[in-house]
mmCIF file of N, CA and C in Angstrom:
data_model
loop_
_atom_site.group_PDB
_atom_site.id
_atom_site.type_symbol
_atom_site.label_atom_id
_atom_site.label_comp_id
_atom_site.label_asym_id
_atom_site.label_seq_id
_atom_site.Cartn_x
_atom_site.Cartn_y
_atom_site.Cartn_z
ATOM 1 N N MET W 243 0.843 -1.157 0.025
ATOM 2 C CA MET W 243 0.047 0.106 -0.060
ATOM 3 C C MET W 243 0.708 1.378 0.059
ATOM 4 N N PRO W 244 0.653 2.386 -0.678
ATOM 5 C CA PRO W 244 1.426 3.561 -0.825
ATOM 6 C C PRO W 244 1.255 3.999 0.559
ATOM 7 N N PRO W 245 2.093 4.995 0.677
ATOM 8 C CA PRO W 245 2.400 5.619 1.993
ATOM 9 C C PRO W 245 1.387 6.595 2.030
ATOM 10 N N GLN W 246 0.838 6.859 3.295
ATOM 11 C CA GLN W 246 -0.318 8.113 3.470
ATOM 12 C C GLN W 246 -0.164 9.488 2.952
ATOM 13 N N GLY W 247 -0.981 10.093 2.029
ATOM 14 C CA GLY W 247 -0.821 11.324 1.476
ATOM 15 C C GLY W 247 -0.087 11.126 0.098
ATOM 16 N N SER W 248 0.217 10.016 -0.234
ATOM 17 C CA SER W 248 0.788 10.000 -1.750
ATOM 18 C C SER W 248 -0.615 9.757 -2.719
ATOM 19 N N PHE W 249 -0.242 9.901 -4.046
ATOM 20 C CA PHE W 249 -1.332 9.947 -4.756
ATOM 21 C C PHE W 249 -1.221 8.451 -5.746
ATOM 22 N N VAL W 250 -2.526 8.252 -6.181
ATOM 23 C CA VAL W 250 -2.831 7.075 -6.994
ATOM 24 C C VAL W 250 -3.531 7.383 -8.371
ATOM 25 N N THR W 251 -3.539 6.608 -9.144
ATOM 26 C CA THR W 251 -4.562 6.630 -10.358
ATOM 27 C C THR W 251 -5.723 5.936 -10.142
ATOM 28 N N ILE W 252 -6.748 6.463 -10.138
ATOM 29 C CA ILE W 252 -7.963 5.722 -9.979
ATOM 30 C C ILE W 252 -8.727 5.500 -11.124
ATOM 31 N N HIS W 253 -9.234 4.164 -11.644
ATOM 32 C CA HIS W 253 -10.095 4.125 -12.802
ATOM 33 C C HIS W 253 -11.382 3.755 -12.484
ATOM 34 N N ALA W 254 -12.444 4.712 -12.672
ATOM 35 C CA ALA W 254 -13.725 4.537 -12.407
ATOM 36 C C ALA W 254 -14.616 3.708 -13.833
ATOM 37 N N ARG W 255 -15.646 3.361 -13.430
ATOM 38 C CA ARG W 255 -16.549 2.579 -14.532
ATOM 39 C C ARG W 255 -17.445 3.578 -15.242
ATOM 40 N N PRO W 256 -17.534 3.878 -16.496
ATOM 41 C CA PRO W 256 -16.395 3.359 -17.654
ATOM 42 C C PRO W 256 -14.962 4.087 -17.389
ATOM 43 N N PRO W 257 -14.198 3.728 -18.089
ATOM 44 C CA PRO W 257 -12.738 4.109 -17.758
ATOM 45 C C PRO W 257 -12.510 5.685 -17.505
ATOM 46 N N HIS W 258 -12.047 6.271 -16.631
ATOM 47 C CA HIS W 258 -11.885 7.559 -16.098
ATOM 48 C C HIS W 258 -10.728 7.631 -15.095
ATOM 49 N N THR W 259 -9.670 8.567 -15.793
ATOM 50 C CA THR W 259 -8.552 8.595 -14.982
ATOM 51 C C THR W 259 -8.457 9.842 -14.361
ATOM 52 N N GLY W 260 -7.987 9.925 -12.960
ATOM 53 C CA GLY W 260 -7.800 11.245 -12.415
ATOM 54 C C GLY W 260 -6.816 10.824 -11.062
ATOM 55 N N THR W 261 -6.416 11.841 -10.534
ATOM 56 C CA THR W 261 -5.467 11.566 -9.541
ATOM 57 C C THR W 261 -6.176 12.044 -7.937
ATOM 58 N N PHE W 262 -6.149 11.028 -7.254
ATOM 59 C CA PHE W 262 -7.130 11.315 -6.018
ATOM 60 C C PHE W 262 -6.009 11.075 -4.859
ATOM 61 N N SER W 263 -6.298 12.174 -3.694
ATOM 62 C CA SER W 263 -5.416 11.916 -2.576
ATOM 63 C C SER W 263 -6.075 10.809 -1.857
ATOM 64 N N LEU W 264 -5.296 9.956 -1.281
ATOM 65 C CA LEU W 264 -5.556 8.766 -0.284
ATOM 66 C C LEU W 264 -6.168 9.238 0.969
ATOM 67 N N SER W 265 -5.849 10.516 1.250
ATOM 68 C CA SER W 265 -6.160 11.125 2.800
ATOM 69 C C SER W 265 -7.279 12.020 2.538
ATOM 70 N N ALA W 266 -8.103 12.107 1.500
ATOM 71 C CA ALA W 266 -8.980 12.937 1.004
ATOM 72 C C ALA W 266 -10.313 12.397 1.841
ATOM 73 N N LYS W 267 -11.032 13.023 2.431
ATOM 74 C CA LYS W 267 -12.359 12.890 2.905
ATOM 75 C C LYS W 267 -13.296 12.522 1.680
ATOM 76 N N ALA W 268 -14.203 11.335 2.363
ATOM 77 C CA ALA W 268 -15.130 11.112 1.199
ATOM 78 C C ALA W 268 -16.100 12.030 0.902
ATOM 79 N N LEU W 269 -16.525 12.174 -0.292
ATOM 80 C CA LEU W 269 -17.778 12.882 -0.673
ATOM 81 C C LEU W 269 -19.143 12.735 -0.071
ATOM 82 N N THR W 270 -19.798 13.577 0.506
ATOM 83 C CA THR W 270 -20.909 13.141 1.181
ATOM 84 C C THR W 270 -22.092 12.957 0.217
ATOM 85 N N VAL W 271 -23.031 12.423 0.831
ATOM 86 C CA VAL W 271 -24.346 12.017 -0.017
ATOM 87 C C VAL W 271 -24.803 13.379 -0.543
ATOM 88 N N ARG W 272 -24.902 14.360 0.454
ATOM 89 C CA ARG W 272 -25.670 15.552 0.296
ATOM 90 C C ARG W 272 -24.975 16.422 -0.995
ATOM 91 N N GLU W 273 -23.393 16.454 -0.771
ATOM 92 C CA GLU W 273 -22.853 17.138 -1.698
ATOM 93 C C GLU W 273 -22.881 16.555 -3.270
ATOM 94 N N ALA W 274 -22.948 15.183 -3.385
ATOM 95 C CA ALA W 274 -23.480 14.669 -4.589
ATOM 96 C C ALA W 274 -24.656 14.911 -4.971
ATOM 97 N N TYR W 275 -25.810 14.784 -4.192
ATOM 98 C CA TYR W 275 -27.139 15.341 -4.519
ATOM 99 C C TYR W 275 -27.086 16.643 -5.203
ATOM 100 N N GLN W 276 -26.455 17.730 -4.485
ATOM 101 C CA GLN W 276 -26.553 18.976 -5.018
ATOM 102 C C GLN W 276 -26.209 18.997 -6.319
ATOM 103 N N VAL W 277 -25.196 18.338 -6.995
ATOM 104 C CA VAL W 277 -24.664 18.363 -8.115
ATOM 105 C C VAL W 277 -25.731 17.743 -9.128
ATOM 106 N N LEU W 278 -26.418 16.591 -8.555
ATOM 107 C CA LEU W 278 -27.440 16.283 -9.525
ATOM 108 C C LEU W 278 -28.715 17.242 -9.462
ATOM 109 N N ARG W 279 -29.186 17.764 -8.324
ATOM 110 C CA ARG W 279 -30.180 18.703 -8.435
ATOM 111 C C ARG W 279 -29.594 20.021 -9.126
ATOM 112 N N ASP W 280 -28.315 20.351 -9.350
ATOM 113 C CA ASP W 280 -28.078 21.437 -10.147
ATOM 114 C C ASP W 280 -28.203 21.259 -11.587
ATOM 115 N N ILE W 281 -28.047 19.784 -12.073
ATOM 116 C CA ILE W 281 -28.072 19.535 -13.295
ATOM 117 C C ILE W 281 -29.638 19.298 -13.786
ATOM 118 N N GLY W 282 -30.421 18.813 -12.770
ATOM 119 C CA GLY W 282 -31.774 18.829 -13.043
ATOM 120 C C GLY W 282 -32.720 20.200 -13.351
ATOM 121 N N LEU W 283 -31.980 21.122 -12.581
ATOM 122 C CA LEU W 283 -32.521 22.419 -12.583
ATOM 123 C C LEU W 283 -32.002 23.408 -13.586
ATOM 124 N N GLY W 284 -31.142 22.817 -14.526
ATOM 125 C CA GLY W 284 -30.365 23.310 -15.622
ATOM 126 C C GLY W 284 -29.294 24.453 -15.099
ATOM 127 N N VAL W 285 -29.044 24.276 -14.047
ATOM 128 C CA VAL W 285 -27.924 25.426 -13.542
ATOM 129 C C VAL W 285 -26.450 24.847 -14.033
ATOM 130 N N SER W 286 -26.524 23.575 -14.026
ATOM 131 C CA SER W 286 -25.145 22.882 -14.778
ATOM 132 C C SER W 286 -25.477 22.169 -15.936
ATOM 133 N N VAL W 287 -24.725 22.044 -16.809
ATOM 134 C CA VAL W 287 -24.814 21.271 -18.109
ATOM 135 C C VAL W 287 -23.983 19.920 -18.058
ATOM 136 N N MET W 288 -24.447 18.703 -18.128
ATOM 137 C CA MET W 288 -24.059 17.760 -18.185
ATOM 138 C C MET W 288 -23.580 17.200 -19.701
ATOM 139 N N ARG W 289 -22.508 16.520 -19.838
ATOM 140 C CA ARG W 289 -22.133 15.888 -21.186
ATOM 141 C C ARG W 289 -21.937 14.313 -20.902
ATOM 142 N N ARG W 290 -22.362 13.609 -21.857
ATOM 143 C CA ARG W 290 -22.070 11.944 -21.601
ATOM 144 C C ARG W 290 -20.693 11.587 -22.267
ATOM 145 N N LEU W 291 -20.199 10.771 -21.329
ATOM 146 C CA LEU W 291 -18.962 10.439 -21.559
ATOM 147 C C LEU W 291 -18.735 9.201 -22.241
ATOM 148 N N GLY W 292 -19.505 8.287 -22.236
ATOM 149 C CA GLY W 292 -19.611 7.128 -23.110
ATOM 150 C C GLY W 292 -20.156 7.475 -24.456
ATOM 151 N N GLU W 293 -19.875 5.994 -25.146
ATOM 152 C CA GLU W 293 -20.473 6.272 -26.632
ATOM 153 C C GLU W 293 -21.860 5.956 -26.787
ATOM 154 N N LYS W 294 -22.444 5.005 -25.990
ATOM 155 C CA LYS W 294 -23.780 4.794 -26.279
ATOM 156 C C LYS W 294 -24.820 5.701 -25.312
ATOM 157 N N PRO W 295 -25.794 6.249 -26.187
ATOM 158 C CA PRO W 295 -26.628 7.053 -25.519
ATOM 159 C C PRO W 295 -27.606 6.311 -24.333
ATOM 160 N N TRP W 296 -28.099 7.033 -23.597
ATOM 161 C CA TRP W 296 -28.997 6.522 -22.516
ATOM 162 C C TRP W 296 -30.119 5.577 -23.005
ATOM 163 N N THR W 297 -30.798 6.027 -24.149
ATOM 164 C CA THR W 297 -31.982 5.400 -24.659
ATOM 165 C C THR W 297 -31.352 4.089 -25.513
ATOM 166 N N GLU W 298 -30.413 3.988 -25.777
ATOM 167 C CA GLU W 298 -29.882 2.589 -26.597
ATOM 168 C C GLU W 298 -29.292 1.585 -25.435
ATOM 169 N N MET W 299 -29.037 2.015 -24.385
ATOM 170 C CA MET W 299 -28.627 1.078 -23.478
ATOM 171 C C MET W 299 -29.686 0.783 -22.496
ATOM 172 N N TYR W 300 -30.522 -0.456 -22.723
ATOM 173 C CA TYR W 300 -31.644 -0.741 -21.783
ATOM 174 C C TYR W 300 -31.108 -0.995 -20.435
ATOM 175 N N SER W 301 -30.037 -1.474 -19.980
ATOM 176 C CA SER W 301 -29.787 -1.488 -18.670
ATOM 177 C C SER W 301 -28.120 -1.701 -18.542
ATOM 178 N N GLY W 302 -27.599 -0.660 -17.606
ATOM 179 C CA GLY W 302 -26.067 -0.669 -17.468
ATOM 180 C C GLY W 302 -25.743 0.601 -16.807
ATOM 181 N N MET W 303 -24.508 0.933 -16.892
ATOM 182 C CA MET W 303 -23.795 2.167 -16.421
ATOM 183 C C MET W 303 -23.736 3.281 -17.518
ATOM 184 N N THR W 304 -23.820 4.436 -17.237
ATOM 185 C CA THR W 304 -23.749 5.510 -18.001
ATOM 186 C C THR W 304 -23.076 6.561 -17.204
ATOM 187 N N SER W 305 -21.958 7.249 -17.831
ATOM 188 C CA SER W 305 -21.161 8.359 -16.929
ATOM 189 C C SER W 305 -21.348 9.439 -17.897
ATOM 190 N N VAL W 306 -21.667 10.613 -17.073
ATOM 191 C CA VAL W 306 -21.556 11.927 -17.582
ATOM 192 C C VAL W 306 -20.478 12.946 -16.689
ATOM 193 N N GLU W 307 -20.347 13.807 -17.429
ATOM 194 C CA GLU W 307 -19.194 15.063 -16.736
ATOM 195 C C GLU W 307 -20.041 16.257 -16.722
ATOM 196 N N THR W 308 -19.844 17.129 -15.601
ATOM 197 C CA THR W 308 -20.337 18.464 -15.307
ATOM 198 C C THR W 308 -19.499 19.372 -14.508
ATOM 199 N N ASP W 309 -18.982 20.495 -14.965
ATOM 200 C CA ASP W 309 -18.109 21.184 -14.038
ATOM 201 C C ASP W 309 -17.080 20.560 -13.543
ATOM 202 N N GLY W 310 -16.330 19.604 -13.909
ATOM 203 C CA GLY W 310 -15.297 18.927 -13.640
ATOM 204 C C GLY W 310 -15.611 17.608 -12.766
ATOM 205 N N TRP W 311 -16.769 17.450 -12.644
ATOM 206 C CA TRP W 311 -17.597 16.262 -11.689
ATOM 207 C C TRP W 311 -17.734 15.152 -12.738
ATOM 208 N N VAL W 312 -17.377 13.742 -12.344
ATOM 209 C CA VAL W 312 -17.953 12.638 -13.091
ATOM 210 C C VAL W 312 -18.743 11.869 -12.342
ATOM 211 N N ILE W 313 -19.681 11.641 -12.862
ATOM 212 C CA ILE W 313 -20.985 10.770 -12.250
ATOM 213 C C ILE W 313 -21.385 9.822 -13.072
ATOM 214 N N THR W 314 -21.522 8.464 -12.435
ATOM 215 C CA THR W 314 -21.970 7.349 -13.155
ATOM 216 C C THR W 314 -23.471 6.928 -12.407
ATOM 217 N N PHE W 315 -24.217 6.631 -13.499
ATOM 218 C CA PHE W 315 -25.622 6.336 -13.124
ATOM 219 C C PHE W 315 -25.878 5.079 -13.495
ATOM 220 N N TYR W 316 -26.702 4.373 -13.024
ATOM 221 C CA TYR W 316 -27.242 2.948 -13.211
ATOM 222 C C TYR W 316 -28.560 3.180 -13.929
ATOM 223 N N ASN W 317 -28.819 2.820 -15.180
ATOM 224 C CA ASN W 317 -29.780 2.897 -16.221
ATOM 225 C C ASN W 317 -30.561 1.460 -16.064
ATOM 226 N N ASP W 318 -31.583 1.515 -15.273
ATOM 227 C CA ASP W 318 -32.463 0.069 -15.192
ATOM 228 C C ASP W 318 -33.533 0.161 -16.106
ATOM 229 N N CYS W 319 -33.632 -0.339 -17.197
ATOM 230 C CA CYS W 319 -34.931 -0.613 -18.111
ATOM 231 C C CYS W 319 -35.168 1.062 -18.770
ATOM 232 N N GLU W 320 -34.213 1.907 -19.055
ATOM 233 C CA GLU W 320 -34.293 3.336 -19.348
ATOM 234 C C GLU W 320 -34.880 3.943 -18.179
ATOM 235 N N THR W 321 -34.658 3.714 -16.866
ATOM 236 C CA THR W 321 -35.080 4.378 -15.666
ATOM 237 C C THR W 321 -33.772 4.720 -14.852
ATOM 238 N N LEU W 322 -33.923 5.929 -14.194
ATOM 239 C CA LEU W 322 -32.692 6.413 -13.603
ATOM 240 C C LEU W 322 -32.780 5.476 -12.388
ATOM 241 N N ASP W 323 -32.067 4.507 -12.096
ATOM 242 C CA ASP W 323 -32.138 3.769 -10.815
ATOM 243 C C ASP W 323 -31.147 4.551 -9.523
ATOM 244 N N TYR W 324 -30.073 4.374 -9.784
ATOM 245 C CA TYR W 324 -29.228 5.026 -8.636
ATOM 246 C C TYR W 324 -27.943 5.616 -9.379
ATOM 247 N N CYS W 325 -27.070 6.400 -8.438
ATOM 248 C CA CYS W 325 -25.928 6.925 -8.538
ATOM 249 C C CYS W 325 -24.876 5.942 -8.297
ATOM 250 N N ASP W 326 -24.186 5.422 -9.104
ATOM 251 C CA ASP W 326 -23.084 4.379 -8.894
ATOM 252 C C ASP W 326 -21.749 5.168 -8.323
ATOM 253 N N SER W 327 -21.491 6.267 -8.926
ATOM 254 C CA SER W 327 -20.253 6.910 -8.260
ATOM 255 C C SER W 327 -20.361 8.196 -8.415
ATOM 256 N N CYS W 328 -19.686 9.206 -7.997
ATOM 257 C CA CYS W 328 -19.399 10.683 -8.188
ATOM 258 C C CYS W 328 -18.205 11.041 -7.569
ATOM 259 N N TYR W 329 -17.356 11.854 -8.561
ATOM 260 C CA TYR W 329 -16.105 12.101 -8.095
ATOM 261 C C TYR W 329 -16.119 13.530 -8.370
ATOM 262 N N CYS W 330 -15.679 14.384 -7.468
ATOM 263 C CA CYS W 330 -15.694 15.898 -7.328
ATOM 264 C C CYS W 330 -14.227 16.187 -7.844
ATOM 265 N N PRO W 331 -14.218 17.492 -8.434
ATOM 266 C CA PRO W 331 -12.866 17.932 -8.946
ATOM 267 C C PRO W 331 -11.695 17.802 -7.836
ATOM 268 N N ASP W 332 -11.975 18.265 -6.556
ATOM 269 C CA ASP W 332 -10.946 18.012 -5.622
ATOM 270 C C ASP W 332 -10.707 16.589 -5.315
ATOM 271 N N GLY W 333 -10.973 15.484 -5.805
ATOM 272 C CA GLY W 333 -10.681 13.979 -5.617
ATOM 273 C C GLY W 333 -11.472 13.313 -4.804
ATOM 274 N N ARG W 334 -12.146 13.812 -4.043
ATOM 275 C CA ARG W 334 -13.162 13.093 -3.096
ATOM 276 C C ARG W 334 -14.219 12.446 -3.960
ATOM 277 N N ALA W 335 -14.721 11.211 -3.246
ATOM 278 C CA ALA W 335 -15.578 10.156 -4.122
ATOM 279 C C ALA W 335 -16.412 9.809 -3.290
ATOM 280 N N TYR W 336 -17.890 9.578 -3.812
ATOM 281 C CA TYR W 336 -19.005 8.999 -3.497
ATOM 282 C C TYR W 336 -19.067 7.571 -4.044
ATOM 283 N N THR W 337 -19.004 6.434 -3.584
ATOM 284 C CA THR W 337 -19.663 5.399 -4.298
ATOM 285 C C THR W 337 -20.850 4.801 -3.696
ATOM 286 N N PHE W 338 -21.627 3.887 -4.397
ATOM 287 C CA PHE W 338 -22.734 3.305 -4.126
ATOM 288 C C PHE W 338 -22.582 2.043 -3.297
ATOM 289 N N ASP W 339 -23.095 1.674 -2.401
ATOM 290 C CA ASP W 339 -22.987 0.600 -1.374
ATOM 291 C C ASP W 339 -24.407 0.091 -1.142
ATOM 292 N N SER W 340 -24.923 -0.905 -1.943
ATOM 293 C CA SER W 340 -26.142 -1.533 -1.708
ATOM 294 C C SER W 340 -26.631 -1.749 -0.388
ATOM 295 N N SER W 341 -25.580 -2.143 0.481
ATOM 296 C CA SER W 341 -25.942 -2.408 2.073
ATOM 297 C C SER W 341 -26.227 -1.194 2.703
ATOM 298 N N GLN W 342 -26.134 -0.174 2.331
ATOM 299 C CA GLN W 342 -26.378 1.067 3.039
ATOM 300 C C GLN W 342 -27.819 1.350 3.063
ATOM 301 N N GLN W 343 -28.301 2.178 4.136
ATOM 302 C CA GLN W 343 -29.616 2.271 4.322
ATOM 303 C C GLN W 343 -30.130 3.274 3.267
ATOM 304 N N PHE W 344 -31.486 3.530 3.553
ATOM 305 C CA PHE W 344 -32.315 4.562 2.568
ATOM 306 C C PHE W 344 -31.607 5.879 2.738
ATOM 307 N N GLY W 345 -31.780 6.762 1.801
ATOM 308 C CA GLY W 345 -31.147 8.077 2.075
ATOM 309 C C GLY W 345 -29.704 8.468 1.643
ATOM 310 N N THR W 346 -28.922 7.072 1.434
ATOM 311 C CA THR W 346 -27.607 7.218 1.231
ATOM 312 C C THR W 346 -27.103 7.133 -0.239
ATOM 313 N N ASP W 347 -28.082 7.176 -1.388
ATOM 314 C CA ASP W 347 -28.080 7.451 -2.477
ATOM 315 C C ASP W 347 -28.263 8.871 -2.810
ATOM 316 N N PRO W 348 -27.552 9.610 -3.598
ATOM 317 C CA PRO W 348 -27.920 10.963 -3.764
ATOM 318 C C PRO W 348 -29.211 11.001 -4.662
ATOM 319 N N VAL W 349 -29.570 9.945 -5.589
ATOM 320 C CA VAL W 349 -30.809 10.137 -6.249
ATOM 321 C C VAL W 349 -31.998 9.998 -5.412
ATOM 322 N N GLU W 350 -31.971 9.311 -4.184
ATOM 323 C CA GLU W 350 -32.908 9.087 -3.538
ATOM 324 C C GLU W 350 -33.580 10.497 -2.920
ATOM 325 N N LEU W 351 -32.583 11.274 -2.855
ATOM 326 C CA LEU W 351 -32.988 12.766 -2.134
ATOM 327 C C LEU W 351 -33.505 13.794 -3.112
ATOM 328 N N LEU W 352 -33.460 13.369 -4.436
ATOM 329 C CA LEU W 352 -33.958 14.133 -5.502
ATOM 330 C C LEU W 352 -35.576 14.194 -5.180
ATOM 331 N N SER W 353 -36.210 15.381 -5.518
ATOM 332 C CA SER W 353 -37.667 15.421 -5.245
ATOM 333 C C SER W 353 -38.083 14.562 -6.607
ATOM 334 N N THR W 354 -39.382 14.213 -6.726
ATOM 335 C CA THR W 354 -40.065 13.801 -7.699
ATOM 336 C C THR W 354 -39.588 14.423 -9.278
ATOM 337 N N TRP W 355 -39.863 15.811 -8.881
ATOM 338 C CA TRP W 355 -39.655 16.702 -10.048
ATOM 339 C C TRP W 355 -38.375 16.714 -10.611
ATOM 340 N N GLU W 356 -37.257 16.854 -9.954
ATOM 341 C CA GLU W 356 -35.967 16.935 -9.940
ATOM 342 C C GLU W 356 -35.480 15.694 -10.716
ATOM 343 N N HIS W 357 -35.861 14.615 -10.181
ATOM 344 C CA HIS W 357 -35.668 13.084 -10.655
ATOM 345 C C HIS W 357 -35.855 13.031 -11.878
ATOM 346 N N ALA W 358 -37.235 13.199 -12.398
ATOM 347 C CA ALA W 358 -38.212 13.305 -13.641
ATOM 348 C C ALA W 358 -37.036 14.197 -14.546
ATOM 349 N N GLU W 359 -36.710 15.344 -14.221
ATOM 350 C CA GLU W 359 -35.962 16.456 -15.112
ATOM 351 C C GLU W 359 -34.523 15.643 -15.306
ATOM 352 N N LEU W 360 -33.922 15.303 -14.423
ATOM 353 C CA LEU W 360 -32.658 14.484 -14.611
ATOM 354 C C LEU W 360 -32.592 13.319 -15.428
ATOM 355 N N GLU W 361 -33.716 12.632 -15.440
ATOM 356 C CA GLU W 361 -33.806 11.560 -16.036
ATOM 357 C C GLU W 361 -34.041 11.950 -17.585
ATOM 358 N N LYS W 362 -35.035 12.979 -17.965
ATOM 359 C CA LYS W 362 -35.111 13.719 -19.213
ATOM 360 C C LYS W 362 -33.894 13.917 -20.018
ATOM 361 N N LEU W 363 -33.228 14.775 -19.054
ATOM 362 C CA LEU W 363 -31.689 15.362 -19.504
ATOM 363 C C LEU W 363 -30.727 13.826 -19.909
ATOM 364 N N LEU W 364 -30.951 12.757 -19.199
ATOM 365 C CA LEU W 364 -30.027 11.667 -19.436
ATOM 366 C C LEU W 364 -30.432 11.175 -20.602
ATOM 367 N N LYS W 365 -31.712 11.322 -21.026
ATOM 368 C CA LYS W 365 -32.269 10.609 -22.183
ATOM 369 C C LYS W 365 -31.859 11.305 -23.378
ATOM 370 N N VAL W 366 -31.517 12.646 -23.514
ATOM 371 C CA VAL W 366 -31.081 13.349 -24.522
ATOM 372 C C VAL W 366 -29.580 13.817 -24.693
ATOM 373 N N SER W 367 -29.048 13.230 -23.546
ATOM 374 C CA SER W 367 -27.432 13.299 -23.712
ATOM 375 C C SER W 367 -26.948 12.482 -24.381
#
């Protein structure tokens, strides 16, 4: 294991390379939620990182980028199911853990309207 404070390269799904500090605090669910909310409200613009559009991928992971943030969503039958991971520009990360309780996925914190707007934007990205 590298010494504390050193840097490593992390590859997220799909391939994304960034440098993240091992000593960085985890990204909170609320911080990740705020980015998703800003996308849904049109405050931030996202762009798809993968080749396959949301509507051509019946089920699987889709990654987007917005303002230096890299977010990976799980598309379940063309429905936004959950946020698999979220990496912010300063290197902190949120990663989904299905064993965690309700309210630990940023998508769950979105209002019904915000969720619908984000899903619409994913379908056209």
